[in-house]
Amino acid sequence: IRGMRKKPLQTRSRQMVDALVEATAQTIAELGLPDTTTNHIAARAGVSVGSLYQYFDSKEALVSALLDRISAELAQLVDRRLNATMDRDVHTVTTDLLTAVFEFMQQDKSCHLELVRNWQQLRSPRTILALERHMLEACRQYLLRHHDAFRVQNLPAALFVVLSSTLYPIVHYLSQPRPYLRREEVIASLSDMIASYLGTGTKTPAKRAARKLRRR
């Protein structure tokens, strides 16, 4: 973690670091990211500012640690939901995953929305890149599992398009204080878009049979 002074090796130090990261999340949810300070975080965690600085050299380092935690939780969520729906069609899988992601980001009294609304101020490209790679791999596993149903000429390019065309609308929607669309409308439209894109070369048994009949 950028800005972390030392790794917590003992149980007590790990507990303190966990408490500081949780306090960061709670303080951001209450005060907002711009108004959150290390003094606020230390007070909420019940430690001195000096103790905080033993492990983190700045508010940015604490936010980076929080982003790492959120990224790991989001990756685990995607894995669980995808494993449970791996054999379903792409539209169903996409709808389920997007619903889970939106629910995760819109939890009550969560700092997630505040972080999304200040996304451009966050300095954690490593965390973002790691999450993107995890998402790409999860999508790749699904497409490989259903390689008979999809005729994807360039798998890396297809994955890049799917992920890129999904992430921005999610971030843009969540960044709006009062979205003019319902969450379900966004999820349905994204699912339709992805299913249509990946279905361009779809060859299901039914379609193959129908094509053979037309040729006769």
mmCIF file with all atom_site columns, N, CA and C in Angstrom, residues 16-87:
data_model
loop_
_atom_site.group_PDB
_atom_site.id
_atom_site.type_symbol
_atom_site.label_atom_id
_atom_site.label_alt_id
_atom_site.label_comp_id
_atom_site.label_asym_id
_atom_site.label_entity_id
_atom_site.label_seq_id
_atom_site.pdbx_PDB_ins_code
_atom_site.Cartn_x
_atom_site.Cartn_y
_atom_site.Cartn_z
_atom_site.occupancy
_atom_site.B_iso_or_equiv
_atom_site.pdbx_formal_charge
_atom_site.auth_seq_id
_atom_site.auth_comp_id
_atom_site.auth_asym_id
_atom_site.auth_atom_id
_atom_site.pdbx_PDB_model_num
ATOM 1   N N  . MET A 1 16 ? -5.144  -3.001  14.885  1.00 0.00 ? 16 MET A N  1
ATOM 2   C CA . MET A 1 16 ? -5.147  -1.537  14.842  1.00 0.00 ? 16 MET A CA 1
ATOM 3   C C  . MET A 1 16 ? -5.287  -1.040  13.405  1.00 0.00 ? 16 MET A C  1
ATOM 4   N N  . VAL A 1 17 ? -4.561  -1.668  12.483  1.00 0.00 ? 17 VAL A N  1
ATOM 5   C CA . VAL A 1 17 ? -4.646  -1.273  11.077  1.00 0.00 ? 17 VAL A CA 1
ATOM 6   C C  . VAL A 1 17 ? -6.054  -1.503  10.557  1.00 0.00 ? 17 VAL A C  1
ATOM 7   N N  . ASP A 1 18 ? -6.652  -2.648  10.886  1.00 0.00 ? 18 ASP A N  1
ATOM 8   C CA . ASP A 1 18 ? -8.028  -2.933  10.469  1.00 0.00 ? 18 ASP A CA 1
ATOM 9   C C  . ASP A 1 18 ? -8.995  -1.898  11.040  1.00 0.00 ? 18 ASP A C  1
ATOM 10  N N  . ALA A 1 19 ? -8.770  -1.515  12.289  1.00 0.00 ? 19 ALA A N  1
ATOM 11  C CA . ALA A 1 19 ? -9.633  -0.520  12.932  1.00 0.00 ? 19 ALA A CA 1
ATOM 12  C C  . ALA A 1 19 ? -9.495  0.839   12.244  1.00 0.00 ? 19 ALA A C  1
ATOM 13  N N  . LEU A 1 20 ? -8.291  1.188   11.843  1.00 0.00 ? 20 LEU A N  1
ATOM 14  C CA . LEU A 1 20 ? -8.057  2.462   11.166  1.00 0.00 ? 20 LEU A CA 1
ATOM 15  C C  . LEU A 1 20 ? -8.705  2.474   9.786   1.00 0.00 ? 20 LEU A C  1
ATOM 16  N N  . VAL A 1 21 ? -8.615  1.364   9.076   1.00 0.00 ? 21 VAL A N  1
ATOM 17  C CA . VAL A 1 21 ? -9.223  1.299   7.750   1.00 0.00 ? 21 VAL A CA 1
ATOM 18  C C  . VAL A 1 21 ? -10.747 1.360   7.862   1.00 0.00 ? 21 VAL A C  1
ATOM 19  N N  . GLU A 1 22 ? -11.312 0.660   8.851   1.00 0.00 ? 22 GLU A N  1
ATOM 20  C CA . GLU A 1 22 ? -12.756 0.711   9.062   1.00 0.00 ? 22 GLU A CA 1
ATOM 21  C C  . GLU A 1 22 ? -13.193 2.109   9.494   1.00 0.00 ? 22 GLU A C  1
ATOM 22  N N  . ALA A 1 23 ? -12.391 2.743   10.332  1.00 0.00 ? 23 ALA A N  1
ATOM 23  C CA . ALA A 1 23 ? -12.700 4.113   10.754  1.00 0.00 ? 23 ALA A CA 1
ATOM 24  C C  . ALA A 1 23 ? -12.655 5.072   9.568   1.00 0.00 ? 23 ALA A C  1
ATOM 25  N N  . THR A 1 24 ? -11.751 4.822   8.639   1.00 0.00 ? 24 THR A N  1
ATOM 26  C CA . THR A 1 24 ? -11.683 5.637   7.421   1.00 0.00 ? 24 THR A CA 1
ATOM 27  C C  . THR A 1 24 ? -12.976 5.515   6.642   1.00 0.00 ? 24 THR A C  1
ATOM 28  N N  . ALA A 1 25 ? -13.468 4.293   6.487   1.00 0.00 ? 25 ALA A N  1
ATOM 29  C CA . ALA A 1 25 ? -14.717 4.067   5.763   1.00 0.00 ? 25 ALA A CA 1
ATOM 30  C C  . ALA A 1 25 ? -15.889 4.768   6.451   1.00 0.00 ? 25 ALA A C  1
ATOM 31  N N  . GLN A 1 26 ? -15.983 4.645   7.751   1.00 0.00 ? 26 GLN A N  1
ATOM 32  C CA . GLN A 1 26 ? -17.096 5.244   8.488   1.00 0.00 ? 26 GLN A CA 1
ATOM 33  C C  . GLN A 1 26 ? -17.038 6.772   8.448   1.00 0.00 ? 26 GLN A C  1
ATOM 34  N N  . THR A 1 27 ? -15.840 7.314   8.545   1.00 0.00 ? 27 THR A N  1
ATOM 35  C CA . THR A 1 27 ? -15.697 8.767   8.539   1.00 0.00 ? 27 THR A CA 1
ATOM 36  C C  . THR A 1 27 ? -16.021 9.345   7.169   1.00 0.00 ? 27 THR A C  1
ATOM 37  N N  . ILE A 1 28 ? -15.579 8.682   6.116   1.00 0.00 ? 28 ILE A N  1
ATOM 38  C CA . ILE A 1 28 ? -15.891 9.137   4.761   1.00 0.00 ? 28 ILE A CA 1
ATOM 39  C C  . ILE A 1 28 ? -17.389 9.091   4.515   1.00 0.00 ? 28 ILE A C  1
ATOM 40  N N  . ALA A 1 29 ? -18.033 8.031   4.991   1.00 0.00 ? 29 ALA A N  1
ATOM 41  C CA . ALA A 1 29 ? -19.485 7.913   4.822   1.00 0.00 ? 29 ALA A CA 1
ATOM 42  C C  . ALA A 1 29 ? -20.219 9.038   5.545   1.00 0.00 ? 29 ALA A C  1
ATOM 43  N N  . GLU A 1 30 ? -19.692 9.453   6.691   1.00 0.00 ? 30 GLU A N  1
ATOM 44  C CA . GLU A 1 30 ? -20.360 10.490  7.499   1.00 0.00 ? 30 GLU A CA 1
ATOM 45  C C  . GLU A 1 30 ? -20.020 11.898  7.049   1.00 0.00 ? 30 GLU A C  1
ATOM 46  N N  . LEU A 1 31 ? -18.734 12.176  6.809   1.00 0.00 ? 31 LEU A N  1
ATOM 47  C CA . LEU A 1 31 ? -18.291 13.546  6.547   1.00 0.00 ? 31 LEU A CA 1
ATOM 48  C C  . LEU A 1 31 ? -18.027 13.840  5.071   1.00 0.00 ? 31 LEU A C  1
ATOM 49  N N  . GLY A 1 32 ? -17.882 12.788  4.289   1.00 0.00 ? 32 GLY A N  1
ATOM 50  C CA . GLY A 1 32 ? -17.477 12.990  2.901   1.00 0.00 ? 32 GLY A CA 1
ATOM 51  C C  . GLY A 1 32 ? -15.963 12.920  2.782   1.00 0.00 ? 32 GLY A C  1
ATOM 52  N N  . LEU A 1 33 ? -15.488 12.551  1.611   1.00 0.00 ? 33 LEU A N  1
ATOM 53  C CA . LEU A 1 33 ? -14.049 12.396  1.415   1.00 0.00 ? 33 LEU A CA 1
ATOM 54  C C  . LEU A 1 33 ? -13.267 13.692  1.589   1.00 0.00 ? 33 LEU A C  1
ATOM 55  N N  . PRO A 1 34 ? -13.682 14.830  1.006   1.00 0.00 ? 34 PRO A N  1
ATOM 56  C CA . PRO A 1 34 ? -12.889 16.058  1.140   1.00 0.00 ? 34 PRO A CA 1
ATOM 57  C C  . PRO A 1 34 ? -12.721 16.521  2.585   1.00 0.00 ? 34 PRO A C  1
ATOM 58  N N  . ASP A 1 35 ? -13.752 16.345  3.410   1.00 0.00 ? 35 ASP A N  1
ATOM 59  C CA . ASP A 1 35 ? -13.709 16.856  4.785   1.00 0.00 ? 35 ASP A CA 1
ATOM 60  C C  . ASP A 1 35 ? -13.125 15.863  5.781   1.00 0.00 ? 35 ASP A C  1
ATOM 61  N N  . THR A 1 36 ? -12.826 14.669  5.357   1.00 0.00 ? 36 THR A N  1
ATOM 62  C CA . THR A 1 36 ? -12.233 13.668  6.247   1.00 0.00 ? 36 THR A CA 1
ATOM 63  C C  . THR A 1 36 ? -10.766 13.979  6.478   1.00 0.00 ? 36 THR A C  1
ATOM 64  N N  . THR A 1 37 ? -10.337 13.907  7.739   1.00 0.00 ? 37 THR A N  1
ATOM 65  C CA . THR A 1 37 ? -8.934  14.144  8.078   1.00 0.00 ? 37 THR A CA 1
ATOM 66  C C  . THR A 1 37 ? -8.410  12.973  8.911   1.00 0.00 ? 37 THR A C  1
ATOM 67  N N  . THR A 1 38 ? -7.098  12.924  9.050   1.00 0.00 ? 38 THR A N  1
ATOM 68  C CA . THR A 1 38 ? -6.501  11.881  9.880   1.00 0.00 ? 38 THR A CA 1
ATOM 69  C C  . THR A 1 38 ? -6.912  12.047  11.341  1.00 0.00 ? 38 THR A C  1
ATOM 70  N N  . ASN A 1 39 ? -7.149  13.264  11.783  1.00 0.00 ? 39 ASN A N  1
ATOM 71  C CA . ASN A 1 39 ? -7.617  13.491  13.160  1.00 0.00 ? 39 ASN A CA 1
ATOM 72  C C  . ASN A 1 39 ? -8.987  12.847  13.369  1.00 0.00 ? 39 ASN A C  1
ATOM 73  N N  . HIS A 1 40 ? -9.883  13.035  12.388  1.00 0.00 ? 40 HIS A N  1
ATOM 74  C CA . HIS A 1 40 ? -11.212 12.420  12.465  1.00 0.00 ? 40 HIS A CA 1
ATOM 75  C C  . HIS A 1 40 ? -11.101 10.900  12.524  1.00 0.00 ? 40 HIS A C  1
ATOM 76  N N  . ILE A 1 41 ? -10.252 10.357  11.655  1.00 0.00 ? 41 ILE A N  1
ATOM 77  C CA . ILE A 1 41 ? -10.107 8.903   11.562  1.00 0.00 ? 41 ILE A CA 1
ATOM 78  C C  . ILE A 1 41 ? -9.541  8.327   12.852  1.00 0.00 ? 41 ILE A C  1
ATOM 79  N N  . ALA A 1 42 ? -8.507  8.966   13.388  1.00 0.00 ? 42 ALA A N  1
ATOM 80  C CA . ALA A 1 42 ? -7.896  8.487   14.627  1.00 0.00 ? 42 ALA A CA 1
ATOM 81  C C  . ALA A 1 42 ? -8.903  8.523   15.773  1.00 0.00 ? 42 ALA A C  1
ATOM 82  N N  . ALA A 1 43 ? -9.676  9.611   15.849  1.00 0.00 ? 43 ALA A N  1
ATOM 83  C CA . ALA A 1 43 ? -10.666 9.732   16.923  1.00 0.00 ? 43 ALA A CA 1
ATOM 84  C C  . ALA A 1 43 ? -11.727 8.640   16.819  1.00 0.00 ? 43 ALA A C  1
ATOM 85  N N  . ARG A 1 44 ? -12.173 8.367   15.617  1.00 0.00 ? 44 ARG A N  1
ATOM 86  C CA . ARG A 1 44 ? -13.199 7.337   15.444  1.00 0.00 ? 44 ARG A CA 1
ATOM 87  C C  . ARG A 1 44 ? -12.643 5.948   15.762  1.00 0.00 ? 44 ARG A C  1
ATOM 88  N N  . ALA A 1 45 ? -11.378 5.736   15.439  1.00 0.00 ? 45 ALA A N  1
ATOM 89  C CA . ALA A 1 45 ? -10.754 4.441   15.721  1.00 0.00 ? 45 ALA A CA 1
ATOM 90  C C  . ALA A 1 45 ? -10.373 4.299   17.186  1.00 0.00 ? 45 ALA A C  1
ATOM 91  N N  . GLY A 1 46 ? -10.398 5.413   17.944  1.00 0.00 ? 46 GLY A N  1
ATOM 92  C CA . GLY A 1 46 ? -10.053 5.364   19.357  1.00 0.00 ? 46 GLY A CA 1
ATOM 93  C C  . GLY A 1 46 ? -8.563  5.273   19.618  1.00 0.00 ? 46 GLY A C  1
ATOM 94  N N  . VAL A 1 47 ? -7.763  5.848   18.705  1.00 0.00 ? 47 VAL A N  1
ATOM 95  C CA . VAL A 1 47 ? -6.305  5.848   18.885  1.00 0.00 ? 47 VAL A CA 1
ATOM 96  C C  . VAL A 1 47 ? -5.802  7.274   18.716  1.00 0.00 ? 47 VAL A C  1
ATOM 97  N N  . SER A 1 48 ? -4.566  7.491   19.100  1.00 0.00 ? 48 SER A N  1
ATOM 98  C CA . SER A 1 48 ? -3.974  8.809   18.922  1.00 0.00 ? 48 SER A CA 1
ATOM 99  C C  . SER A 1 48 ? -3.537  8.991   17.470  1.00 0.00 ? 48 SER A C  1
ATOM 100 N N  . VAL A 1 49 ? -3.406  10.250  17.054  1.00 0.00 ? 49 VAL A N  1
ATOM 101 C CA . VAL A 1 49 ? -2.917  10.526  15.705  1.00 0.00 ? 49 VAL A CA 1
ATOM 102 C C  . VAL A 1 49 ? -1.502  9.981   15.539  1.00 0.00 ? 49 VAL A C  1
ATOM 103 N N  . GLY A 1 50 ? -0.716  10.036  16.627  1.00 0.00 ? 50 GLY A N  1
ATOM 104 C CA . GLY A 1 50 ? 0.640   9.489   16.580  1.00 0.00 ? 50 GLY A CA 1
ATOM 105 C C  . GLY A 1 50 ? 0.638   7.999   16.273  1.00 0.00 ? 50 GLY A C  1
ATOM 106 N N  . SER A 1 51 ? -0.311  7.273   16.861  1.00 0.00 ? 51 SER A N  1
ATOM 107 C CA . SER A 1 51 ? -0.415  5.838   16.583  1.00 0.00 ? 51 SER A CA 1
ATOM 108 C C  . SER A 1 51 ? -0.806  5.605   15.127  1.00 0.00 ? 51 SER A C  1
ATOM 109 N N  . LEU A 1 52 ? -1.699  6.448   14.614  1.00 0.00 ? 52 LEU A N  1
ATOM 110 C CA . LEU A 1 52 ? -2.100  6.334   13.207  1.00 0.00 ? 52 LEU A CA 1
ATOM 111 C C  . LEU A 1 52 ? -0.886  6.485   12.303  1.00 0.00 ? 52 LEU A C  1
ATOM 112 N N  . TYR A 1 53 ? -0.061  7.504   12.600  1.00 0.00 ? 53 TYR A N  1
ATOM 113 C CA . TYR A 1 53 ? 1.097   7.784   11.743  1.00 0.00 ? 53 TYR A CA 1
ATOM 114 C C  . TYR A 1 53 ? 2.208   6.747   11.884  1.00 0.00 ? 53 TYR A C  1
ATOM 115 N N  . GLN A 1 54 ? 2.101   5.868   12.842  1.00 0.00 ? 54 GLN A N  1
ATOM 116 C CA . GLN A 1 54 ? 3.066   4.766   12.907  1.00 0.00 ? 54 GLN A CA 1
ATOM 117 C C  . GLN A 1 54 ? 2.886   3.824   11.722  1.00 0.00 ? 54 GLN A C  1
ATOM 118 N N  . TYR A 1 55 ? 1.666   3.776   11.194  1.00 0.00 ? 55 TYR A N  1
ATOM 119 C CA . TYR A 1 55 ? 1.363   2.844   10.107  1.00 0.00 ? 55 TYR A CA 1
ATOM 120 C C  . TYR A 1 55 ? 1.058   3.532   8.781   1.00 0.00 ? 55 TYR A C  1
ATOM 121 N N  . PHE A 1 56 ? 0.427   4.680   8.828   1.00 0.00 ? 56 PHE A N  1
ATOM 122 C CA . PHE A 1 56 ? 0.045   5.379   7.607   1.00 0.00 ? 56 PHE A CA 1
ATOM 123 C C  . PHE A 1 56 ? 0.593   6.798   7.642   1.00 0.00 ? 56 PHE A C  1
ATOM 124 N N  . ASP A 1 57 ? 1.180   7.221   6.523   1.00 0.00 ? 57 ASP A N  1
ATOM 125 C CA . ASP A 1 57 ? 1.787   8.550   6.532   1.00 0.00 ? 57 ASP A CA 1
ATOM 126 C C  . ASP A 1 57 ? 0.840   9.660   6.096   1.00 0.00 ? 57 ASP A C  1
ATOM 127 N N  . SER A 1 58 ? -0.388  9.304   5.719   1.00 0.00 ? 58 SER A N  1
ATOM 128 C CA . SER A 1 58 ? -1.313  10.327  5.239   1.00 0.00 ? 58 SER A CA 1
ATOM 129 C C  . SER A 1 58 ? -2.730  9.779   5.143   1.00 0.00 ? 58 SER A C  1
ATOM 130 N N  . LYS A 1 59 ? -3.658  10.685  4.947   1.00 0.00 ? 59 LYS A N  1
ATOM 131 C CA . LYS A 1 59 ? -5.042  10.302  4.673   1.00 0.00 ? 59 LYS A CA 1
ATOM 132 C C  . LYS A 1 59 ? -5.122  9.497   3.375   1.00 0.00 ? 59 LYS A C  1
ATOM 133 N N  . GLU A 1 60 ? -4.330  9.894   2.364   1.00 0.00 ? 60 GLU A N  1
ATOM 134 C CA . GLU A 1 60 ? -4.336  9.193   1.078   1.00 0.00 ? 60 GLU A CA 1
ATOM 135 C C  . GLU A 1 60 ? -3.937  7.732   1.233   1.00 0.00 ? 60 GLU A C  1
ATOM 136 N N  . ALA A 1 61 ? -2.977  7.461   2.138   1.00 0.00 ? 61 ALA A N  1
ATOM 137 C CA . ALA A 1 61 ? -2.549  6.079   2.368   1.00 0.00 ? 61 ALA A CA 1
ATOM 138 C C  . ALA A 1 61 ? -3.679  5.261   2.992   1.00 0.00 ? 61 ALA A C  1
ATOM 139 N N  . LEU A 1 62 ? -4.434  5.881   3.880   1.00 0.00 ? 62 LEU A N  1
ATOM 140 C CA . LEU A 1 62 ? -5.574  5.193   4.491   1.00 0.00 ? 62 LEU A CA 1
ATOM 141 C C  . LEU A 1 62 ? -6.663  4.908   3.454   1.00 0.00 ? 62 LEU A C  1
ATOM 142 N N  . VAL A 1 63 ? -6.916  5.884   2.595   1.00 0.00 ? 63 VAL A N  1
ATOM 143 C CA . VAL A 1 63 ? -7.908  5.692   1.538   1.00 0.00 ? 63 VAL A CA 1
ATOM 144 C C  . VAL A 1 63 ? -7.454  4.592   0.585   1.00 0.00 ? 63 VAL A C  1
ATOM 145 N N  . SER A 1 64 ? -6.160  4.548   0.297   1.00 0.00 ? 64 SER A N  1
ATOM 146 C CA . SER A 1 64 ? -5.618  3.495   -0.564  1.00 0.00 ? 64 SER A CA 1
ATOM 147 C C  . SER A 1 64 ? -5.833  2.118   0.054   1.00 0.00 ? 64 SER A C  1
ATOM 148 N N  . ALA A 1 65 ? -5.609  2.007   1.357   1.00 0.00 ? 65 ALA A N  1
ATOM 149 C CA . ALA A 1 65 ? -5.842  0.739   2.051   1.00 0.00 ? 65 ALA A CA 1
ATOM 150 C C  . ALA A 1 65 ? -7.322  0.371   2.023   1.00 0.00 ? 65 ALA A C  1
ATOM 151 N N  . LEU A 1 66 ? -8.176  1.366   2.171   1.00 0.00 ? 66 LEU A N  1
ATOM 152 C CA . LEU A 1 66 ? -9.620  1.126   2.110   1.00 0.00 ? 66 LEU A CA 1
ATOM 153 C C  . LEU A 1 66 ? -10.027 0.648   0.713   1.00 0.00 ? 66 LEU A C  1
ATOM 154 N N  . LEU A 1 67 ? -9.460  1.260   -0.314  1.00 0.00 ? 67 LEU A N  1
ATOM 155 C CA . LEU A 1 67 ? -9.769  0.854   -1.683  1.00 0.00 ? 67 LEU A CA 1
ATOM 156 C C  . LEU A 1 67 ? -9.321  -0.575  -1.946  1.00 0.00 ? 67 LEU A C  1
ATOM 157 N N  . ASP A 1 68 ? -8.183  -0.957  -1.380  1.00 0.00 ? 68 ASP A N  1
ATOM 158 C CA . ASP A 1 68 ? -7.724  -2.342  -1.504  1.00 0.00 ? 68 ASP A CA 1
ATOM 159 C C  . ASP A 1 68 ? -8.745  -3.297  -0.892  1.00 0.00 ? 68 ASP A C  1
ATOM 160 N N  . ARG A 1 69 ? -9.274  -2.922  0.267   1.00 0.00 ? 69 ARG A N  1
ATOM 161 C CA . ARG A 1 69 ? -10.255 -3.773  0.932   1.00 0.00 ? 69 ARG A CA 1
ATOM 162 C C  . ARG A 1 69 ? -11.539 -3.872  0.115   1.00 0.00 ? 69 ARG A C  1
ATOM 163 N N  . ILE A 1 70 ? -12.015 -2.741  -0.392  1.00 0.00 ? 70 ILE A N  1
ATOM 164 C CA . ILE A 1 70 ? -13.238 -2.736  -1.185  1.00 0.00 ? 70 ILE A CA 1
ATOM 165 C C  . ILE A 1 70 ? -13.045 -3.538  -2.466  1.00 0.00 ? 70 ILE A C  1
ATOM 166 N N  . SER A 1 71 ? -11.887 -3.378  -3.097  1.00 0.00 ? 71 SER A N  1
ATOM 167 C CA . SER A 1 71 ? -11.581 -4.106  -4.319  1.00 0.00 ? 71 SER A CA 1
ATOM 168 C C  . SER A 1 71 ? -11.604 -5.617  -4.081  1.00 0.00 ? 71 SER A C  1
ATOM 169 N N  . ALA A 1 72 ? -11.015 -6.051  -2.970  1.00 0.00 ? 72 ALA A N  1
ATOM 170 C CA . ALA A 1 72 ? -10.992 -7.484  -2.641  1.00 0.00 ? 72 ALA A CA 1
ATOM 171 C C  . ALA A 1 72 ? -12.406 -7.996  -2.386  1.00 0.00 ? 72 ALA A C  1
ATOM 172 N N  . GLU A 1 73 ? -13.216 -7.213  -1.672  1.00 0.00 ? 73 GLU A N  1
ATOM 173 C CA . GLU A 1 73 ? -14.595 -7.625  -1.385  1.00 0.00 ? 73 GLU A CA 1
ATOM 174 C C  . GLU A 1 73 ? -15.413 -7.715  -2.670  1.00 0.00 ? 73 GLU A C  1
ATOM 175 N N  . LEU A 1 74 ? -15.199 -6.749  -3.566  1.00 0.00 ? 74 LEU A N  1
ATOM 176 C CA . LEU A 1 74 ? -15.939 -6.742  -4.827  1.00 0.00 ? 74 LEU A CA 1
ATOM 177 C C  . LEU A 1 74 ? -15.531 -7.923  -5.709  1.00 0.00 ? 74 LEU A C  1
ATOM 178 N N  . ALA A 1 75 ? -14.245 -8.234  -5.724  1.00 0.00 ? 75 ALA A N  1
ATOM 179 C CA . ALA A 1 75 ? -13.761 -9.368  -6.507  1.00 0.00 ? 75 ALA A CA 1
ATOM 180 C C  . ALA A 1 75 ? -14.347 -10.684 -5.975  1.00 0.00 ? 75 ALA A C  1
ATOM 181 N N  . GLN A 1 76 ? -14.402 -10.824 -4.653  1.00 0.00 ? 76 GLN A N  1
ATOM 182 C CA . GLN A 1 76 ? -14.979 -12.026 -4.054  1.00 0.00 ? 76 GLN A CA 1
ATOM 183 C C  . GLN A 1 76 ? -16.469 -12.136 -4.366  1.00 0.00 ? 76 GLN A C  1
ATOM 184 N N  . LEU A 1 77 ? -17.152 -11.006 -4.359  1.00 0.00 ? 77 LEU A N  1
ATOM 185 C CA . LEU A 1 77 ? -18.582 -10.986 -4.680  1.00 0.00 ? 77 LEU A CA 1
ATOM 186 C C  . LEU A 1 77 ? -18.816 -11.460 -6.111  1.00 0.00 ? 77 LEU A C  1
ATOM 187 N N  . VAL A 1 78 ? -18.041 -10.929 -7.030  1.00 0.00 ? 78 VAL A N  1
ATOM 188 C CA . VAL A 1 78 ? -18.175 -11.320 -8.440  1.00 0.00 ? 78 VAL A CA 1
ATOM 189 C C  . VAL A 1 78 ? -17.901 -12.811 -8.612  1.00 0.00 ? 78 VAL A C  1
ATOM 190 N N  . ASP A 1 79 ? -16.868 -13.302 -7.960  1.00 0.00 ? 79 ASP A N  1
ATOM 191 C CA . ASP A 1 79 ? -16.537 -14.729 -8.061  1.00 0.00 ? 79 ASP A CA 1
ATOM 192 C C  . ASP A 1 79 ? -17.680 -15.604 -7.554  1.00 0.00 ? 79 ASP A C  1
ATOM 193 N N  . ARG A 1 80 ? -18.252 -15.232 -6.409  1.00 0.00 ? 80 ARG A N  1
ATOM 194 C CA . ARG A 1 80 ? -19.342 -16.026 -5.836  1.00 0.00 ? 80 ARG A CA 1
ATOM 195 C C  . ARG A 1 80 ? -20.550 -16.055 -6.761  1.00 0.00 ? 80 ARG A C  1
ATOM 196 N N  . ARG A 1 81 ? -20.938 -14.888 -7.257  1.00 0.00 ? 81 ARG A N  1
ATOM 197 C CA . ARG A 1 81 ? -22.130 -14.814 -8.097  1.00 0.00 ? 81 ARG A CA 1
ATOM 198 C C  . ARG A 1 81 ? -21.901 -15.494 -9.441  1.00 0.00 ? 81 ARG A C  1
ATOM 199 N N  . LEU A 1 82 ? -20.703 -15.335 -9.990  1.00 0.00 ? 82 LEU A N  1
ATOM 200 C CA . LEU A 1 82 ? -20.426 -15.961 -11.277 1.00 0.00 ? 82 LEU A CA 1
ATOM 201 C C  . LEU A 1 82 ? -20.363 -17.477 -11.145 1.00 0.00 ? 82 LEU A C  1
ATOM 202 N N  . ASN A 1 83 ? -19.770 -17.969 -10.074 1.00 0.00 ? 83 ASN A N  1
ATOM 203 C CA . ASN A 1 83 ? -19.725 -19.419 -9.859  1.00 0.00 ? 83 ASN A CA 1
ATOM 204 C C  . ASN A 1 83 ? -21.121 -20.011 -9.727  1.00 0.00 ? 83 ASN A C  1
ATOM 205 N N  . ALA A 1 84 ? -22.021 -19.239 -9.134  1.00 0.00 ? 84 ALA A N  1
ATOM 206 C CA . ALA A 1 84 ? -23.385 -19.725 -8.931  1.00 0.00 ? 84 ALA A CA 1
ATOM 207 C C  . ALA A 1 84 ? -24.212 -19.712 -10.212 1.00 0.00 ? 84 ALA A C  1
ATOM 208 N N  . THR A 1 85 ? -23.798 -18.897 -11.191 1.00 0.00 ? 85 THR A N  1
ATOM 209 C CA . THR A 1 85 ? -24.590 -18.754 -12.425 1.00 0.00 ? 85 THR A CA 1
ATOM 210 C C  . THR A 1 85 ? -23.784 -19.097 -13.674 1.00 0.00 ? 85 THR A C  1
ATOM 211 N N  . MET A 1 86 ? -22.666 -19.786 -13.511 1.00 0.00 ? 86 MET A N  1
ATOM 212 C CA . MET A 1 86 ? -21.744 -20.049 -14.615 1.00 0.00 ? 86 MET A CA 1
ATOM 213 C C  . MET A 1 86 ? -22.420 -20.742 -15.799 1.00 0.00 ? 86 MET A C  1
ATOM 214 N N  . ASP A 1 87 ? -23.418 -21.555 -15.540 1.00 0.00 ? 87 ASP A N  1
ATOM 215 C CA . ASP A 1 87 ? -24.067 -22.311 -16.614 1.00 0.00 ? 87 ASP A CA 1
ATOM 216 C C  . ASP A 1 87 ? -25.281 -21.598 -17.217 1.00 0.00 ? 87 ASP A C  1
#
